[in-house]
Tab-separated table of C-alpha atoms in Angstrom:
chain	number	residue	atom	x	y	z
V	947	MET	CA	0.000	0.000	0.000
V	948	SER	CA	1.250	3.499	-0.825
V	949	GLN	CA	2.307	5.517	2.195
V	950	HIS	CA	1.177	8.763	0.537
V	951	VAL	CA	-2.206	10.048	-0.496
V	952	ILE	CA	-3.026	13.081	-2.624
V	953	VAL	CA	-6.566	14.405	-2.381
V	954	PHE	CA	-7.229	16.698	-5.331
V	955	ASP	CA	-9.939	18.855	-6.832
V	956	LEU	CA	-10.191	21.041	-9.930
V	957	GLU	CA	-12.009	24.318	-10.320
V	958	THR	CA	-12.487	25.085	-13.997
V	959	VAL	CA	-13.700	27.728	-16.414
V	960	PRO	CA	-14.593	27.451	-20.101
V	961	CYS	CA	-11.481	27.730	-22.285
V	962	VAL	CA	-12.322	30.454	-24.775
V	963	GLU	CA	-9.324	29.636	-26.988
V	964	THR	CA	-10.347	25.981	-27.328
V	965	LEU	CA	-13.965	26.984	-27.869
V	966	ALA	CA	-12.908	29.362	-30.655
V	967	ARG	CA	-10.953	26.603	-32.414
V	968	LEU	CA	-13.898	24.244	-32.085
V	969	HIS	CA	-16.193	26.782	-33.779
V	970	GLY	CA	-13.714	27.861	-36.462
V	971	ARG	CA	-13.101	31.311	-35.027
V	972	ALA	CA	-9.834	33.193	-34.719
V	973	THR	CA	-10.745	34.504	-31.263
V	974	CYS	CA	-13.589	34.324	-28.779
V	975	SER	CA	-14.332	36.723	-25.929
V	976	ASP	CA	-15.738	35.626	-22.578
V	977	ASP	CA	-19.094	37.144	-23.488
V	978	GLU	CA	-19.130	35.330	-26.837
V	979	ALA	CA	-18.180	32.090	-25.119
V	980	ALA	CA	-21.011	32.523	-22.640
V	981	GLU	CA	-23.428	33.105	-25.532
V	982	ILE	CA	-22.216	29.992	-27.387
V	983	LEU	CA	-22.429	27.788	-24.321
V	984	GLY	CA	-25.708	29.135	-22.981
V	985	ASP	CA	-26.904	26.906	-20.168
V	986	LYS	CA	-25.076	23.861	-21.517
V	987	PHE	CA	-22.386	22.177	-19.446
V	988	PRO	CA	-19.209	22.454	-21.555
V	989	LYS	CA	-17.666	19.320	-23.020
V	990	LEU	CA	-14.800	18.205	-20.808
V	991	PRO	CA	-11.959	19.241	-23.199
V	992	LEU	CA	-13.397	22.778	-23.088
V	993	HIS	CA	-12.837	23.080	-19.326
V	994	LYS	CA	-9.702	25.064	-18.551
V	995	VAL	CA	-8.081	24.252	-15.202
V	996	ALA	CA	-8.274	27.446	-13.163
V	997	VAL	CA	-7.452	26.036	-9.709
V	998	LEU	CA	-5.770	22.745	-8.857
V	999	ALA	CA	-6.206	22.153	-5.135
V	1000	ALA	CA	-4.349	19.309	-3.453
V	1001	LEU	CA	-3.788	17.931	0.021
V	1002	VAL	CA	-0.821	15.595	0.518
V	1003	ALA	CA	-0.674	13.238	3.508
V	1004	GLU	CA	1.792	10.561	4.549
V	1005	ARG	CA	1.077	7.557	6.726
V	1006	VAL	CA	3.483	7.380	9.671
V	1007	ASP	CA	3.107	4.620	12.274
V	1008	GLY	CA	-0.439	4.040	11.099
V	1009	VAL	CA	-1.530	7.689	11.323
V	1010	TRP	CA	-2.108	9.943	8.316
V	1011	ARG	CA	-0.206	13.205	8.703
V	1012	ILE	CA	-0.665	16.254	6.471
V	1013	ARG	CA	2.449	17.273	4.543
V	1014	SER	CA	1.008	20.069	2.402
V	1015	LEU	CA	-2.196	21.821	1.416
V	1016	GLY	CA	-2.525	24.324	-1.394
V	1017	ALA	CA	-4.526	25.530	-4.347
V	1018	PRO	CA	-2.327	27.131	-7.024
V	1019	HIS	CA	-4.283	28.951	-9.712
V	1020	ILE	CA	-4.046	30.618	-13.104
V	1021	GLY	CA	-3.705	34.022	-11.480
V	1022	ASP	CA	-0.133	33.028	-10.651
V	1023	ARG	CA	0.728	30.225	-13.110
V	1024	THR	CA	-0.302	28.995	-16.528
V	1025	GLU	CA	-2.681	26.076	-16.862
V	1026	SER	CA	0.188	24.030	-18.303
V	1027	ASP	CA	2.314	24.753	-15.230
V	1028	LEU	CA	-0.516	23.741	-12.898
V	1029	ILE	CA	-0.987	20.403	-14.628
V	1030	SER	CA	2.735	19.711	-15.028
V	1031	ALA	CA	3.523	20.441	-11.369
V	1032	PHE	CA	0.686	18.230	-10.160
V	1033	ALA	CA	1.707	15.366	-12.448
V	1034	ALA	CA	5.330	15.685	-11.305
V	1035	ARG	CA	4.264	15.413	-7.647
V	1036	VAL	CA	2.218	12.327	-8.460
V	1037	ASP	CA	5.189	10.847	-10.324
V	1038	ALA	CA	7.493	11.481	-7.352
V	1039	LEU	CA	5.203	10.023	-4.676
V	1040	ARG	CA	3.201	7.392	-6.624
V	1041	PRO	CA	0.384	8.007	-4.122
V	1042	ILE	CA	-3.177	6.882	-3.775
V	1043	LEU	CA	-5.224	9.598	-5.494
V	1044	VAL	CA	-8.488	10.535	-3.796
V	1045	SER	CA	-11.211	12.651	-5.334
V	1046	PHE	CA	-14.935	13.278	-5.297
V	1047	ASN	CA	-16.254	12.648	-8.806
V	1048	GLY	CA	-12.727	12.384	-10.158
V	1049	ASN	CA	-13.664	9.527	-12.488
V	1050	GLY	CA	-16.422	11.547	-14.083
V	1051	PHE	CA	-14.710	14.917	-14.194
V	1052	ASP	CA	-11.307	15.746	-12.695
V	1053	LEU	CA	-9.143	12.972	-14.162
V	1054	PRO	CA	-10.549	13.095	-17.707
V	1055	VAL	CA	-10.285	16.902	-17.673
V	1056	LEU	CA	-6.619	16.645	-16.652
V	1057	ARG	CA	-5.945	14.183	-19.479
V	1058	TYR	CA	-7.810	16.224	-22.088
V	1059	ARG	CA	-6.161	19.470	-21.040
V	1060	ALA	CA	-2.695	17.921	-20.989
V	1061	MET	CA	-3.286	16.787	-24.570
V	1062	VAL	CA	-4.782	20.127	-25.659
V	1063	ASN	CA	-1.730	21.891	-24.222
V	1064	CYS	CA	0.789	19.297	-25.526
V	1065	ILE	CA	2.082	18.452	-22.041
V	1066	ALA	CA	3.872	15.224	-21.166
V	1067	THR	CA	2.453	13.983	-17.847
V	1068	PRO	CA	3.731	10.422	-17.319
V	1069	GLY	CA	3.039	10.742	-13.596
V	1070	LEU	CA	-0.678	10.473	-14.302
V	1071	THR	CA	-0.131	7.017	-15.788
V	1072	SER	CA	2.585	5.892	-13.349
V	1073	ARG	CA	-0.120	3.822	-11.634
V	1074	PRO	CA	-3.520	2.709	-13.017
V	1075	TYR	CA	-5.246	5.939	-11.957
V	1076	PHE	CA	-7.599	5.875	-14.939
V	1077	LYS	CA	-8.703	2.274	-14.363
V	1078	ARG	CA	-12.143	2.695	-12.880
V	1079	TYR	CA	-12.154	-0.041	-10.249
V	1080	ASP	CA	-8.485	0.109	-9.219
V	1081	GLN	CA	-7.718	1.445	-5.755
V	1082	ALA	CA	-4.816	3.557	-7.058
V	1083	HIS	CA	-7.512	6.220	-7.474
V	1084	VAL	CA	-10.410	6.295	-5.037
V	1085	ASP	CA	-13.313	8.345	-6.327
V	1086	LEU	CA	-15.443	8.607	-3.194
V	1087	CYS	CA	-18.521	9.686	-5.140
V	1088	ASP	CA	-18.432	6.404	-7.092
V	1089	GLU	CA	-17.005	4.220	-4.350
V	1090	LEU	CA	-19.523	5.061	-1.649
V	1091	ALA	CA	-22.425	4.650	-4.075
V	1092	SER	CA	-21.095	1.290	-5.345
V	1093	PHE	CA	-20.941	2.916	-8.806
V	1094	GLN	CA	-24.746	3.323	-8.846
V	1095	SER	CA	-25.933	6.754	-9.968
V	1096	ASN	CA	-29.098	6.618	-7.863
V	1097	ALA	CA	-27.052	6.005	-4.697
V	1098	LYS	CA	-24.785	9.038	-5.005
V	1099	ALA	CA	-24.854	11.891	-2.493
V	1100	PRO	CA	-23.297	15.381	-2.779
V	1101	LEU	CA	-20.096	15.982	-0.842
V	1102	ASP	CA	-21.617	18.793	1.211
V	1103	ASP	CA	-24.529	16.577	2.270
V	1104	LEU	CA	-22.195	13.706	3.172
V	1105	CYS	CA	-20.072	15.964	5.350
V	1106	LYS	CA	-23.034	17.406	7.207
V	1107	MET	CA	-24.590	13.976	7.733
V	1108	MET	CA	-21.280	12.886	9.286
V	1109	GLY	CA	-21.248	15.876	11.618
V	1110	LEU	CA	-18.602	17.774	9.623
V	1111	PRO	CA	-18.870	21.464	8.620
V	1112	GLY	CA	-19.085	20.847	4.860
V	1113	LYS	CA	-18.679	23.525	2.208
V	1114	PRO	CA	-18.406	27.280	2.847
V	1115	GLU	CA	-21.298	29.636	2.197
V	1116	GLY	CA	-21.530	31.822	-0.883
V	1117	ILE	CA	-19.585	29.863	-3.501
V	1118	ASP	CA	-19.713	26.588	-5.356
V	1119	GLY	CA	-18.324	25.201	-8.596
V	1120	SER	CA	-21.052	26.845	-10.676
V	1121	LYS	CA	-19.905	30.321	-9.572
V	1122	VAL	CA	-16.199	29.923	-10.289
V	1123	TRP	CA	-16.249	31.505	-13.760
V	1124	ASP	CA	-18.208	34.525	-12.532
V	1125	HIS	CA	-15.811	34.956	-9.618
V	1126	ILE	CA	-12.743	34.730	-11.836
V	1127	ARG	CA	-14.156	37.152	-14.401
V	1128	ALA	CA	-14.744	39.549	-11.487
V	1129	GLY	CA	-11.104	39.232	-10.365
V	1130	ARG	CA	-11.920	37.040	-7.365
V	1131	ILE	CA	-9.755	34.054	-8.234
V	1132	GLN	CA	-8.260	33.782	-4.742
V	1133	GLU	CA	-11.745	33.089	-3.370
V	1134	CYS	CA	-11.996	30.194	-5.826
V	1135	ALA	CA	-8.613	28.888	-4.668
V	1136	ASN	CA	-9.738	29.144	-1.050
V	1137	TYR	CA	-12.879	27.222	-1.945
V	1138	GLY	CA	-10.739	24.520	-3.590
V	1139	GLU	CA	-8.731	24.124	-0.389
V	1140	THR	CA	-11.879	23.611	1.668
V	1141	ASP	CA	-13.083	21.037	-0.850
V	1142	VAL	CA	-9.979	18.865	-0.552
V	1143	VAL	CA	-10.101	19.062	3.245
V	1144	ASN	CA	-13.735	17.924	3.163
V	1145	THR	CA	-12.894	15.107	0.764
V	1146	TYR	CA	-9.959	14.025	2.930
V	1147	ARG	CA	-12.175	13.849	6.023
V	1148	VAL	CA	-14.733	11.693	4.243
V	1149	TRP	CA	-11.910	9.473	3.009
V	1150	LEU	CA	-10.661	9.016	6.597
V	1151	ARG	CA	-14.156	7.859	7.570
V	1152	TYR	CA	-14.106	5.442	4.638
V	1153	GLU	CA	-10.708	4.107	5.669
V	1154	LEU	CA	-12.090	3.542	9.168
V	1155	PHE	CA	-15.178	1.827	7.762
V	1156	ARG	CA	-13.150	-0.650	5.746
V	1157	GLY	CA	-10.702	-1.373	8.554
V	1158	ALA	CA	-7.675	0.227	6.909
V	1159	ILE	CA	-7.186	2.365	10.033
V	1160	THR	CA	-8.270	1.806	13.626
V	1161	PRO	CA	-10.560	4.184	15.546
V	1162	ALA	CA	-7.504	5.499	17.414
V	1163	GLN	CA	-5.601	6.053	14.151
V	1164	ALA	CA	-8.622	7.793	12.630
V	1165	ALA	CA	-8.874	10.109	15.658
V	1166	ASP	CA	-5.139	10.847	15.553
V	1167	SER	CA	-5.307	11.523	11.787
V	1168	GLU	CA	-8.182	13.967	12.326
V	1169	ALA	CA	-6.299	15.620	15.191
V	1170	ASP	CA	-3.264	16.049	12.945
V	1171	LEU	CA	-5.418	17.745	10.309
V	1172	THR	CA	-6.927	20.071	12.912
V	1173	ALA	CA	-3.476	20.965	14.235
V	1174	PHE	CA	-2.183	21.571	10.697
V	1175	ILE	CA	-5.051	23.944	9.876
V	1176	THR	CA	-4.958	25.709	13.264
V	1177	SER	CA	-1.248	26.457	12.932
V	1178	ARG	CA	-1.874	28.184	9.591
V	1179	LEU	CA	-5.006	30.213	10.310
V	1180	ALA	CA	-3.133	33.520	10.307
V	1181	GLU	CA	-2.493	33.167	6.563
V	1182	ARG	CA	-5.483	30.929	5.828
V	1183	PRO	CA	-8.465	32.361	7.761
V	1184	HIS	CA	-10.882	30.836	5.235
V	1185	LEU	CA	-10.192	27.432	6.803
V	1186	ALA	CA	-11.235	28.492	10.321
V	1187	PHE	CA	-14.800	27.184	10.047
V	1188	LEU	CA	-13.461	23.718	9.275
V	1189	VAL	CA	-11.977	23.438	12.749
V	1190	ASN	CA	-14.243	25.781	14.718
V	1191	GLU	CA	-17.407	23.951	13.717
V	1192	CYS	CA	-16.124	20.399	14.212
V	1193	PRO	CA	-17.649	18.371	17.053
């Protein structure tokens, strides 16, 4: 079993350049892209990675300990750099990948966008991450529902049912493009960080359920997460509700 886990989550916006190529145009403005797309959910290759949030944890003496948490974004780096850096970290650690709806969205978007941008990302195939039923990648949305669409539950609902704070107020994935167009990309990055923390907590419960960790190890892993967040609240105040509202 890998001694590292990377919990990851993408926040995306429509890629106007790719949309223009698809429709035979030289250029395409945001407003034109919005008109073309209307209310339709864009095809996955048309999703540009705007934020790539990731939490890295290492198992030490049976307890999962947080090594890093971040959400780099296209306000500071190019999309290619975001994808390349993430793939390089995966290649270095060969971790278990954990996501929520990663099979249906995050992983295929990463593959499509790597190909659109002509990026070599061998780390993403260093283990069978794209093989649906392999435990190299645990998509909690699929896993907990036994791959049945009628058994799936939203991440926010799952967290709250488990007594966890869940998602922050005022933003969700559907608002990311509007926020970024309004110059509020850091809020989207902050939201991505809360999403991977929520996903990680649900994964710890799943690990406890299946006997991969003991109740004491689960409690110590949660305590480590709380300590990690608490020690960084001065520069990450958006995470405060995740520890202040926990039972």
